[in-house]
Coordinates of C-alpha atoms in Angstrom, one line a residue:
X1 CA 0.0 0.0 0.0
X2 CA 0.9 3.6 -0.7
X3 CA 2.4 5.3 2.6
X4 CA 1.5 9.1 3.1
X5 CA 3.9 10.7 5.1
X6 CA 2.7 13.3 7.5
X7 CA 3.8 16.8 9.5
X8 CA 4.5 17.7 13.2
X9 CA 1.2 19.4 13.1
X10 CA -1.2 16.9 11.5
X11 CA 0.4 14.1 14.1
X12 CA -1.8 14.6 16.9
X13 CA -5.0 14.0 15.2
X14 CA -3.1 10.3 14.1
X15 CA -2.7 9.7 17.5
X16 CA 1.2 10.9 17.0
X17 CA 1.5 8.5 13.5
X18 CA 4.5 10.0 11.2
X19 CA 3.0 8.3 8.5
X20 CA 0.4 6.0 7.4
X21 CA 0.0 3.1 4.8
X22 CA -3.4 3.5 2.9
X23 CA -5.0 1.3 0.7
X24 CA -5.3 3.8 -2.6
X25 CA -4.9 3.8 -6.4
X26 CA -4.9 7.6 -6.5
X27 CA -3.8 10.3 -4.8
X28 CA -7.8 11.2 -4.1
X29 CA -8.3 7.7 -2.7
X30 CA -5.6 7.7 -0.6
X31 CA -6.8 10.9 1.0
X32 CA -10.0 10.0 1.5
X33 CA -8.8 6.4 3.0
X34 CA -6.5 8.8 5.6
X35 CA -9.6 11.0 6.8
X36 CA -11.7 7.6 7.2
X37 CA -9.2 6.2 9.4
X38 CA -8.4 9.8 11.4
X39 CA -11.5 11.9 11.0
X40 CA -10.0 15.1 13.0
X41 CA -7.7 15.8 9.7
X42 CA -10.7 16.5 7.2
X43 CA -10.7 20.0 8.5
X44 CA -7.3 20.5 7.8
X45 CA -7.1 19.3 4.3
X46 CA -10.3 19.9 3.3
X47 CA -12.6 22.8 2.5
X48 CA -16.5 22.7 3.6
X49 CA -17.0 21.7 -0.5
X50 CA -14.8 19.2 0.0
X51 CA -12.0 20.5 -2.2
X52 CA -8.2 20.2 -1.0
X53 CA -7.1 23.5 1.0
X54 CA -5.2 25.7 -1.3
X55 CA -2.5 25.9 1.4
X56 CA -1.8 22.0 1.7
X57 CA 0.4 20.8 -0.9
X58 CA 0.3 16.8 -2.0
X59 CA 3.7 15.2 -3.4
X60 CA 3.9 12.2 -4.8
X61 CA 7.6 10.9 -4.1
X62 CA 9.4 14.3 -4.8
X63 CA 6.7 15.4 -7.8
X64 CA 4.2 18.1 -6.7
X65 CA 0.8 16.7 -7.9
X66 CA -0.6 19.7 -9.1
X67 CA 1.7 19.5 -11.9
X68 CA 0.7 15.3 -12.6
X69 CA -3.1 15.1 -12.2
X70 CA -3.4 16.4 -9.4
X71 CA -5.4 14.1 -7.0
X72 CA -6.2 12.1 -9.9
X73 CA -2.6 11.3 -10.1
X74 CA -2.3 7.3 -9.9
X75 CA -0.5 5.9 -7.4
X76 CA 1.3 2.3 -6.8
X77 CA 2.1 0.2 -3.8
X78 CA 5.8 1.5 -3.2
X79 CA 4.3 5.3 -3.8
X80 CA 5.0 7.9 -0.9
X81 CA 2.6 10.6 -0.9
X82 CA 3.8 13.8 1.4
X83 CA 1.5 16.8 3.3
X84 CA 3.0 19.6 2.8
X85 CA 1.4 22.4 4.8
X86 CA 2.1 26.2 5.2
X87 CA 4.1 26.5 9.0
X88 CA 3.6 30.4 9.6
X89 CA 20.5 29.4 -7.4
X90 CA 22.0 30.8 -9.3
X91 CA 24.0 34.0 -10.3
X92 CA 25.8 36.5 -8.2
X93 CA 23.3 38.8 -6.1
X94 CA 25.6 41.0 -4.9
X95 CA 25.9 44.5 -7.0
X96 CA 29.0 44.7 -9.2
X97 CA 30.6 47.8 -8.2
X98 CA 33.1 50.0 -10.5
X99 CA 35.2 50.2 -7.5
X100 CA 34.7 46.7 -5.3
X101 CA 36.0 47.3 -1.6
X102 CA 39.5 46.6 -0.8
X103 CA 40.4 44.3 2.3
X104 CA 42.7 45.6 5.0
X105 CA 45.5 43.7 6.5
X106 CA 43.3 42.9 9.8
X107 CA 40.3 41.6 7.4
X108 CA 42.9 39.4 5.3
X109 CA 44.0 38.0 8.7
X110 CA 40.0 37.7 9.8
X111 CA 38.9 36.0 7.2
X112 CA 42.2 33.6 5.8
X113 CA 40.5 30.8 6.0
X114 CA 37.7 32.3 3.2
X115 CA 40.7 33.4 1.2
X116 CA 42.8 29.9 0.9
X117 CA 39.5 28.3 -0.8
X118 CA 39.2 28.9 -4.6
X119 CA 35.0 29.1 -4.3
X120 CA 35.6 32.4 -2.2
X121 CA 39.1 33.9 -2.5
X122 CA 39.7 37.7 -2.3
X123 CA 37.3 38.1 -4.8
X124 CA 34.3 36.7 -3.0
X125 CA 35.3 38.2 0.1
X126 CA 35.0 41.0 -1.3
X127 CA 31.9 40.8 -2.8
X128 CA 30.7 39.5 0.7
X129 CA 32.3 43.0 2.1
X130 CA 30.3 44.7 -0.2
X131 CA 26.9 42.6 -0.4
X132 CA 23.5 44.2 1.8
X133 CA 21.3 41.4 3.4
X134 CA 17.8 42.5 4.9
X135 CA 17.3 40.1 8.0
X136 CA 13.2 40.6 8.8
X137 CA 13.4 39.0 12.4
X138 CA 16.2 38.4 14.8
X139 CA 14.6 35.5 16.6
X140 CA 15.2 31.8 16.5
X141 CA 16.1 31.9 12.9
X142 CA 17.3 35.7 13.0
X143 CA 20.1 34.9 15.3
X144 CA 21.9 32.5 13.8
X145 CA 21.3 34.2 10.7
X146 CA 23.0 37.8 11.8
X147 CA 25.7 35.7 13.6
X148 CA 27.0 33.7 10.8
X149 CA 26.6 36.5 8.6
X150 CA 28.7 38.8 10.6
X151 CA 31.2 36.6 11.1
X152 CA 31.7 35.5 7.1
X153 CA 31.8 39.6 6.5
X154 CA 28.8 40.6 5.0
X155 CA 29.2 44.5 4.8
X156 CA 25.8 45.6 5.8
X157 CA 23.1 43.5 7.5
X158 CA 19.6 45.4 8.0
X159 CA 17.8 44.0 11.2
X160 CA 13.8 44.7 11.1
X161 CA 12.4 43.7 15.2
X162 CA 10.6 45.8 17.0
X163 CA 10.3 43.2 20.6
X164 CA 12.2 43.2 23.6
X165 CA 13.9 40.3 24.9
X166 CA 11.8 37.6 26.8
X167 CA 13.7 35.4 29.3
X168 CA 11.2 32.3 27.3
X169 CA 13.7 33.6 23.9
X170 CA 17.0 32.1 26.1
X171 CA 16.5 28.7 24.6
X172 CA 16.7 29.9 20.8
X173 CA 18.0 32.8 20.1
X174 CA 21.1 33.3 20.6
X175 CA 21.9 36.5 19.8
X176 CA 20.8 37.1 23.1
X177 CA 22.1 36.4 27.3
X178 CA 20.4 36.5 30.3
X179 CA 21.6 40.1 31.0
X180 CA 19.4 41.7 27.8
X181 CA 16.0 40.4 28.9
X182 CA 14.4 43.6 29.0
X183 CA 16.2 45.5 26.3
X184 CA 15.3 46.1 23.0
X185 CA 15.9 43.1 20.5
X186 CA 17.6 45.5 18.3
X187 CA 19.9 47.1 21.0
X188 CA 21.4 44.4 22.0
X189 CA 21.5 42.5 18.4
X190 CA 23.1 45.1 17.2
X191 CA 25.9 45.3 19.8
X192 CA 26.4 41.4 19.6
X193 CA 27.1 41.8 16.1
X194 CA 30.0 44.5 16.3
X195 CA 30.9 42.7 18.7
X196 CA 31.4 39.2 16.4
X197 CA 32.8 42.0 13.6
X198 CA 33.2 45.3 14.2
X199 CA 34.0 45.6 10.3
X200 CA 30.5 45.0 9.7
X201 CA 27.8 47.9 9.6
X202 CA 24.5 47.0 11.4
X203 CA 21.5 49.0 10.0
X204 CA 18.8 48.8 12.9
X205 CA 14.6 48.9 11.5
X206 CA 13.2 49.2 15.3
X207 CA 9.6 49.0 13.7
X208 CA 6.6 46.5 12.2
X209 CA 7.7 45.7 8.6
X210 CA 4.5 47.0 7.0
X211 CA 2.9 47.5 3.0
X212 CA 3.8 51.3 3.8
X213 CA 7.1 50.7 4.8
X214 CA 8.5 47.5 3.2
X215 CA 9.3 48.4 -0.7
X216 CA 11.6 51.6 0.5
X217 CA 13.6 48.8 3.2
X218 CA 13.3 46.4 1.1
X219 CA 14.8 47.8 -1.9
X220 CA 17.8 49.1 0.1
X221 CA 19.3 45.6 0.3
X222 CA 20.6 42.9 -2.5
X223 CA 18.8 39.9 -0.4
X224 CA 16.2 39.5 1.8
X225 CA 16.4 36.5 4.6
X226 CA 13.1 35.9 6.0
X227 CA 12.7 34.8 9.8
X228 CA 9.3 35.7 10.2
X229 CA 6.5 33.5 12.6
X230 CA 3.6 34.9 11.2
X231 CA 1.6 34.3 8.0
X232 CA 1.0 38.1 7.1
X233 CA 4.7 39.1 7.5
X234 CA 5.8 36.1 5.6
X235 CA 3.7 36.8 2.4
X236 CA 4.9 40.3 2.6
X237 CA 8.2 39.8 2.2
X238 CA 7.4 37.4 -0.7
X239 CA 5.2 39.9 -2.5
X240 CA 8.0 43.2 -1.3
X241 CA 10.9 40.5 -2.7
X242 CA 9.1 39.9 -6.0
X243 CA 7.9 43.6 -6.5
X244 CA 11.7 44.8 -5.8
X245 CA 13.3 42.0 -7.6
X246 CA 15.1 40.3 -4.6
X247 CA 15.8 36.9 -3.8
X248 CA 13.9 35.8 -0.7
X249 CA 15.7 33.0 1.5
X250 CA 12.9 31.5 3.1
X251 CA 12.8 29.1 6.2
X252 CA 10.2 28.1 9.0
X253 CA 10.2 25.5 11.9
X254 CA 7.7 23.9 14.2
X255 CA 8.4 21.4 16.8
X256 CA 11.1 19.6 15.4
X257 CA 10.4 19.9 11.8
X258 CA 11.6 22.8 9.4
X259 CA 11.7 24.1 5.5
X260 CA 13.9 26.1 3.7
X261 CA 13.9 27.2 -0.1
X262 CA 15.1 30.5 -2.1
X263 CA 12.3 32.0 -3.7
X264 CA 13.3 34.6 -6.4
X265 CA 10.8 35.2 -8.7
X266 CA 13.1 36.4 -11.6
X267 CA 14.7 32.7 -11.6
X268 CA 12.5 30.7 -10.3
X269 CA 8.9 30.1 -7.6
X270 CA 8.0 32.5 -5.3
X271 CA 6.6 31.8 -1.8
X272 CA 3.1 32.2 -3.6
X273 CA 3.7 29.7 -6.0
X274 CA 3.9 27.0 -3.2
X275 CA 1.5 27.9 -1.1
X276 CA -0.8 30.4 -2.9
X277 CA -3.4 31.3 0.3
X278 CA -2.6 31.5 4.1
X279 CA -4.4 29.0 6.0
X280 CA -6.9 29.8 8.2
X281 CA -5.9 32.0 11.4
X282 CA -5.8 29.3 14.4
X283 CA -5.5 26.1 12.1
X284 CA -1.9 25.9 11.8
X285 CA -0.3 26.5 15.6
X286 CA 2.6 28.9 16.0
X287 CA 5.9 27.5 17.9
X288 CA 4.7 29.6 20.4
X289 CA 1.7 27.2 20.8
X290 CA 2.9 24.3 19.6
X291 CA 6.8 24.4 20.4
X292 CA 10.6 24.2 19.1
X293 CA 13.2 22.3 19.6
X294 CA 15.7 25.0 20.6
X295 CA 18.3 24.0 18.4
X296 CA 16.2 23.9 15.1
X297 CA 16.0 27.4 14.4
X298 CA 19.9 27.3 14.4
X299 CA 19.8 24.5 11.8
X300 CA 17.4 26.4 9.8
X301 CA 18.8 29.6 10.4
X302 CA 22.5 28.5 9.5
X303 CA 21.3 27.0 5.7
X304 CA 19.2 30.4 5.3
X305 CA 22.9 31.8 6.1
X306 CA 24.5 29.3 3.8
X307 CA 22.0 30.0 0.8
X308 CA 22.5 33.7 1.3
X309 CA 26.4 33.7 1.2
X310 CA 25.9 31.5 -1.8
X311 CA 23.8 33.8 -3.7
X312 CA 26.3 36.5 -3.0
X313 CA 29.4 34.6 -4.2
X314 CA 27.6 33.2 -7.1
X315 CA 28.8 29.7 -6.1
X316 CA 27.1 26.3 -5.3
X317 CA 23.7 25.5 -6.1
X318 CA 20.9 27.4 -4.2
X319 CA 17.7 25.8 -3.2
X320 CA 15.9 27.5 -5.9
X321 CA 12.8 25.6 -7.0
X322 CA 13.7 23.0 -4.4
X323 CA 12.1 22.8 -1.2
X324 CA 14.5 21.4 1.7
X325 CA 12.2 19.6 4.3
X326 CA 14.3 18.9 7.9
X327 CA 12.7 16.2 10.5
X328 CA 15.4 16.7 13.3
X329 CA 14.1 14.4 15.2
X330 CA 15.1 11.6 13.0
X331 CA 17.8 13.6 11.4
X332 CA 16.4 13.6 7.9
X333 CA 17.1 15.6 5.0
X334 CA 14.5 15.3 2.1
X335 CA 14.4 17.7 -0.8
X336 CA 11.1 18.2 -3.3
X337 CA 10.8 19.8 -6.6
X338 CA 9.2 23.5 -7.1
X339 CA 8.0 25.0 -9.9
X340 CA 6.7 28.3 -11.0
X341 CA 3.1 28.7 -11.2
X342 CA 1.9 29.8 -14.4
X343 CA -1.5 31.1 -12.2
X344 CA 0.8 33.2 -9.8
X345 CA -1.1 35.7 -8.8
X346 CA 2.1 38.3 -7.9
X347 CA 4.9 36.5 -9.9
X348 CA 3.5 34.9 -12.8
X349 CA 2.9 36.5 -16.5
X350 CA -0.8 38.5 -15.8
X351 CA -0.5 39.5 -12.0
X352 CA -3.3 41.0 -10.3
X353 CA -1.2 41.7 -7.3
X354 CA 0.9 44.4 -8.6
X355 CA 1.3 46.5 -5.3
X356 CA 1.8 45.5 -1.5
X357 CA -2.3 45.0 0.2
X358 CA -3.2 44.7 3.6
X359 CA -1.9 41.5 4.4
X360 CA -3.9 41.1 8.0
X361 CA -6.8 41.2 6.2
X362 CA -5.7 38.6 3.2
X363 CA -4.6 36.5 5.9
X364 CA -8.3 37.0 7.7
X365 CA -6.9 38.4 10.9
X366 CA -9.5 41.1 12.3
X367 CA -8.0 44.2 14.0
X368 CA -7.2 43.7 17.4
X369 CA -10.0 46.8 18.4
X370 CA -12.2 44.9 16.3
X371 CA -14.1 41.3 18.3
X372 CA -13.2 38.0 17.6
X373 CA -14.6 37.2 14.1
X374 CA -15.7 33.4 16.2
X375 CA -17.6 35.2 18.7
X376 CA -16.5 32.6 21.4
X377 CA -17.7 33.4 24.4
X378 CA -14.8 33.9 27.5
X379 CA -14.8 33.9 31.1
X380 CA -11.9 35.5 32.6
X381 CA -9.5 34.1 35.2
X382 CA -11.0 36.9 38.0
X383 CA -14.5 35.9 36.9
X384 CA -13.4 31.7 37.1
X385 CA -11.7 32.5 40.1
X386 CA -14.7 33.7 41.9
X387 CA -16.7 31.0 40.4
X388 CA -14.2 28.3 41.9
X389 CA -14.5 30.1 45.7
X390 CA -18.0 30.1 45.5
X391 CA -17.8 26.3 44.8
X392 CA -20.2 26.7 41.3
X393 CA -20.7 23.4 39.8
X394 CA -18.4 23.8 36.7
X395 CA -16.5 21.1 34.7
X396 CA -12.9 22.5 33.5
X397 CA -11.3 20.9 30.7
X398 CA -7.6 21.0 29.9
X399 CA -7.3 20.4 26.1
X400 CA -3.3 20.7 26.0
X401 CA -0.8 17.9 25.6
X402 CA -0.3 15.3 28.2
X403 CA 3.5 16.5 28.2
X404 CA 2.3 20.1 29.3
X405 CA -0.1 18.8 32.4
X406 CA 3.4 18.3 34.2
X407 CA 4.3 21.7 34.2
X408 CA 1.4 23.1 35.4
X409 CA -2.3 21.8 35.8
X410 CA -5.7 22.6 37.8
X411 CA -6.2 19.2 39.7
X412 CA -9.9 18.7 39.1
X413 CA -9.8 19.5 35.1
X414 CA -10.9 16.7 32.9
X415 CA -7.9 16.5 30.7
X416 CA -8.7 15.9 27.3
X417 CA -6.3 17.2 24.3
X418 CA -7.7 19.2 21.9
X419 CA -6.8 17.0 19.1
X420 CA -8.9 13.6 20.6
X421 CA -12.0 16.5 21.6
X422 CA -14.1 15.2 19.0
X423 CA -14.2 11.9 19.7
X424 CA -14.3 12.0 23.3
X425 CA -17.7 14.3 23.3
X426 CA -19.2 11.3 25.3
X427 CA -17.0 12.1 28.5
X428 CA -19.0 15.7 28.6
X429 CA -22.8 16.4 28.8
X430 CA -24.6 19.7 27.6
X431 CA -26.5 20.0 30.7
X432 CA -23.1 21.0 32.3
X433 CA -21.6 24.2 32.8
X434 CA -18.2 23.5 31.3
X435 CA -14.9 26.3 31.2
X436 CA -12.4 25.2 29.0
X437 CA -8.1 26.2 29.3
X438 CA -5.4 26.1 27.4
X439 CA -1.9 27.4 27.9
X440 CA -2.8 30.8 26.3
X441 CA -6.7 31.2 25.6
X442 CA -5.8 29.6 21.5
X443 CA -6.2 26.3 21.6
X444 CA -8.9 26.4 24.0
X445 CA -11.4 28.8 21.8
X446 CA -10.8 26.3 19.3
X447 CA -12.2 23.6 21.7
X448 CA -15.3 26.0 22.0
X449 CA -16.0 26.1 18.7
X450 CA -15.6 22.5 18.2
X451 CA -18.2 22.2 21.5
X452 CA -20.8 24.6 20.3
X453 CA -21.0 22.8 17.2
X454 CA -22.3 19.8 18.3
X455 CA -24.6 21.5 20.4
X456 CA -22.9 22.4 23.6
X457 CA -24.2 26.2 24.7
X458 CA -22.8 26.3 28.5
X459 CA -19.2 26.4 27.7
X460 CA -16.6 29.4 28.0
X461 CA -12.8 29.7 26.9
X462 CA -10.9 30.8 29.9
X463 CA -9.0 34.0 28.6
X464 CA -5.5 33.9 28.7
X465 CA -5.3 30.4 29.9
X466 CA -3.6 28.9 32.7
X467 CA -0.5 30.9 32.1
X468 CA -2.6 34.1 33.2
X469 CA -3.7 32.0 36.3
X470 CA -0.5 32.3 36.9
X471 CA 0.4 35.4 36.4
X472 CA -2.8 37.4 37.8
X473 CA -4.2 34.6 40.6
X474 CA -1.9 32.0 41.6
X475 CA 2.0 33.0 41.3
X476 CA 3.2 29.9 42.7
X477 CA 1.9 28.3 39.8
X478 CA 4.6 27.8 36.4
X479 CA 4.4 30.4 33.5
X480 CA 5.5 28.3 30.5

């Protein structure tokens, strides 16, 4: 039978399954056979008409199936089919210069080990010297990036973050130590970095990349490394890239799975062209709700480094029109073929996005003055807390991971992960009055939704989950 091979994400609803043998003579069949056995992932592939999600891409082996017969495409016992889901080469991209830098003594010492190899030499160094790279994110991804950049002597490197250092970013980015928790990301990026290479000049964006703001950065760099964790950030720098020219050397993580490609429109796919609409906001988890492995945004981060330096020597072969997929946690590197979409809607031949658009809205996020497009109804943790002292007759369900109820947990909560909710409506009754947690309030609205819709109408998402208990109520309890 044909095995379909499935992401981090999609794992919980398979009962944790990284991939699953189907009986199936096309790629439609096997589908079909995959939400029979796991009902929870029809949601996620498929629209309400039953159509495959524009944002879930189906390979057959390393073919993407929209370019064979799509789910028509017939399939044969030693087949692998692969889910690939949004998560949120070539010539020299450096300018050529009439005048290219010169290197000083100190630099030639610096940097000896780049000279001695033929693929860099003092010509590529100096083209590194003299190359601009826009880094949009100094995170997980972001620091290794700026690091590794710095050090190889990449003349200017444009920063865009506008956060402050959490003590929760420790365990990822390491641009950062215990002592900046507090400061401004860009402050203390930005001193790290002279630090690494003084020769280097660090060009700090301390603002929300934006459509108002994005084509005048933008344009200002020769590349554009994208460490974005957010779906409306990441298709602006794909649409800002293609507009401007620029190649975009794309990577994203969750849990211990990651991507990385170069998507330059002017030699090959853009972002768009793989995943031409944003999923849904709330159906594809952030790492913030879902996790990282600490150490895979420095994978990731160091081939988006790779790939960039690459681009500027004009050396190697970059990941355009490839898509690299990384499963850390079996230590596997598999690569896919991408191809231009004739249908693009920003970089094919008749685009109809021909200027930056409001990119909250395209990726259906309301304003935050505006309510919650779901309407979910909340309790908060004062209002849950007076309702425990008063001893109300309330169920509480916990709808994280089992992992997560040892960190921190309300004793009496029926504990039932969101991804198993479905089929465990028996263990709740409608004539309860039922509160519903998370870590966050996220995954727990969710669970209301899925509750009101099979008929529950007693049931409230406890704002700000257990991590606001925490914080507001009970301080002796972990903030994770």
């Amino acid at each position: 039978m044909p095995t379909i091979h499935l992401p981090t994400p999609l794992r919980p609803h398979t009962g944790g399954a990284a991939s699953v043998a189907v009986p199936a003579r096309t790629v439609r069949e096997a589908l079909d056979a995959l939400v029979k056995g796991y009902p929870a992932l029809k949601r996620h592939l498929f629209d309400e008409s039953g159509k495959l999600r524009s944002f879930v891409n189906i390979y057959k082996n390393d073919e993407d199936v929209r370019y064979l017969d799509r789910d028509r495409t017939p399939v044969a016992e030693s087949d692998a089919l692969s889910i690939i889901p949004s998560i949120a080469g070539g010539s020299p991209a450096a300018p050529e210069t009439a005048a290219p830098p010169s290197l000083s003594n100190e630099e030639i010492r610096r940097y000896a080990r780049h000279l001695i190899m033929p693929e860099v030499g003092m010509e590529g160094q100096t083209r590194l010297k003299a190359a601009r790279v826009l880094a949009v994110g100094t995170g997980g991804l972001g620091s290794p990036l700026a690091l590794y950049l710095a050090a190889a002597g990449v003349g200017t490197i444009g920063l865009v973050d506008f956060d402050v250092v959490d003590d929760s970013n420790l365990q990822r980015q390491v641009l950062f130590g215990s002592k900046d928790v507090g400061r401004r990301k860009l402050q203390a990026a930005s001193e790290r970095l002279r630090d690494v290479n003084a020769n280097v000049r660090v060009v700090p964006y301390e603002e929300r990349l934006t459509s108002e703001n994005a084509l005048a950065i933008v344009r200002d760099y020769d590349i554009v490394a994208d460490g974005t964790d957010n779906f409306p950030t990441r298709y602006l720098v794909n649409d800002a890239c293609v507009l401007t020219g620029k190649p975009n050397v794309y990577a994203s993580i969750f849990r211990f799975e990651g991507q990385a490609s170069v998507f330059w429109a002017a030699k090959g796919p853009c972002y768009r062209c793989l995943y031409a609409e944003p999923p849904p906001p709330g159906l594809v988890p952030s790492c913030a709700e879902g996790g990282v492995l600490g150490i895979l945004p420095g994978l990731l981060g160091v081939i988006q480094a790779t790939e960039t330096i690459k681009l500027i020597l004009g050396n190697g072969d970059p990941l355009i029109g490839r898509l690299l997929l990384v499963d850390a946690l079996a230590m596997r590197f598999r690569e896919l073929k991408l191809r231009k979409n004739p249908e693009c809607v920003v970089c094919g031949p008749s685009p109809k996005v021909t200027k930056l658009i409001d990119y909250d809205s395209f990726c259906g996020i309301a304003p935050e003055a505006a309510a919650p497009p779901s309407g979910v109804p909340e309790i908060t943790v004062e209002e849950f807390k007076a309702r425990r002292d008063r001893g109300s007759a309330t169920v509480l369900v916990d709808v994280r991971e089992p992992h997560e109820w040892a960190i921190s947990q309300f004793p009496e909560s029926l504990k039932i992960p969101l991804g198993s909710l479905t089929q465990s409506l028996n263990r709740l009754s409608t004539a309860d009055e039922i509160v519903v947690h998370c870590r966050t309030g996220g995954r727990s609205a969710k669970a209301v939704e899925i509750l009101r819709e099979a008929g529950f109408r007693k049931v409230w998402n406890l704002a700000g989950g257990i991590n606001l208990w925490a914080e507001r109520i009970d301080p002796r309890m972990a903030k994770y």
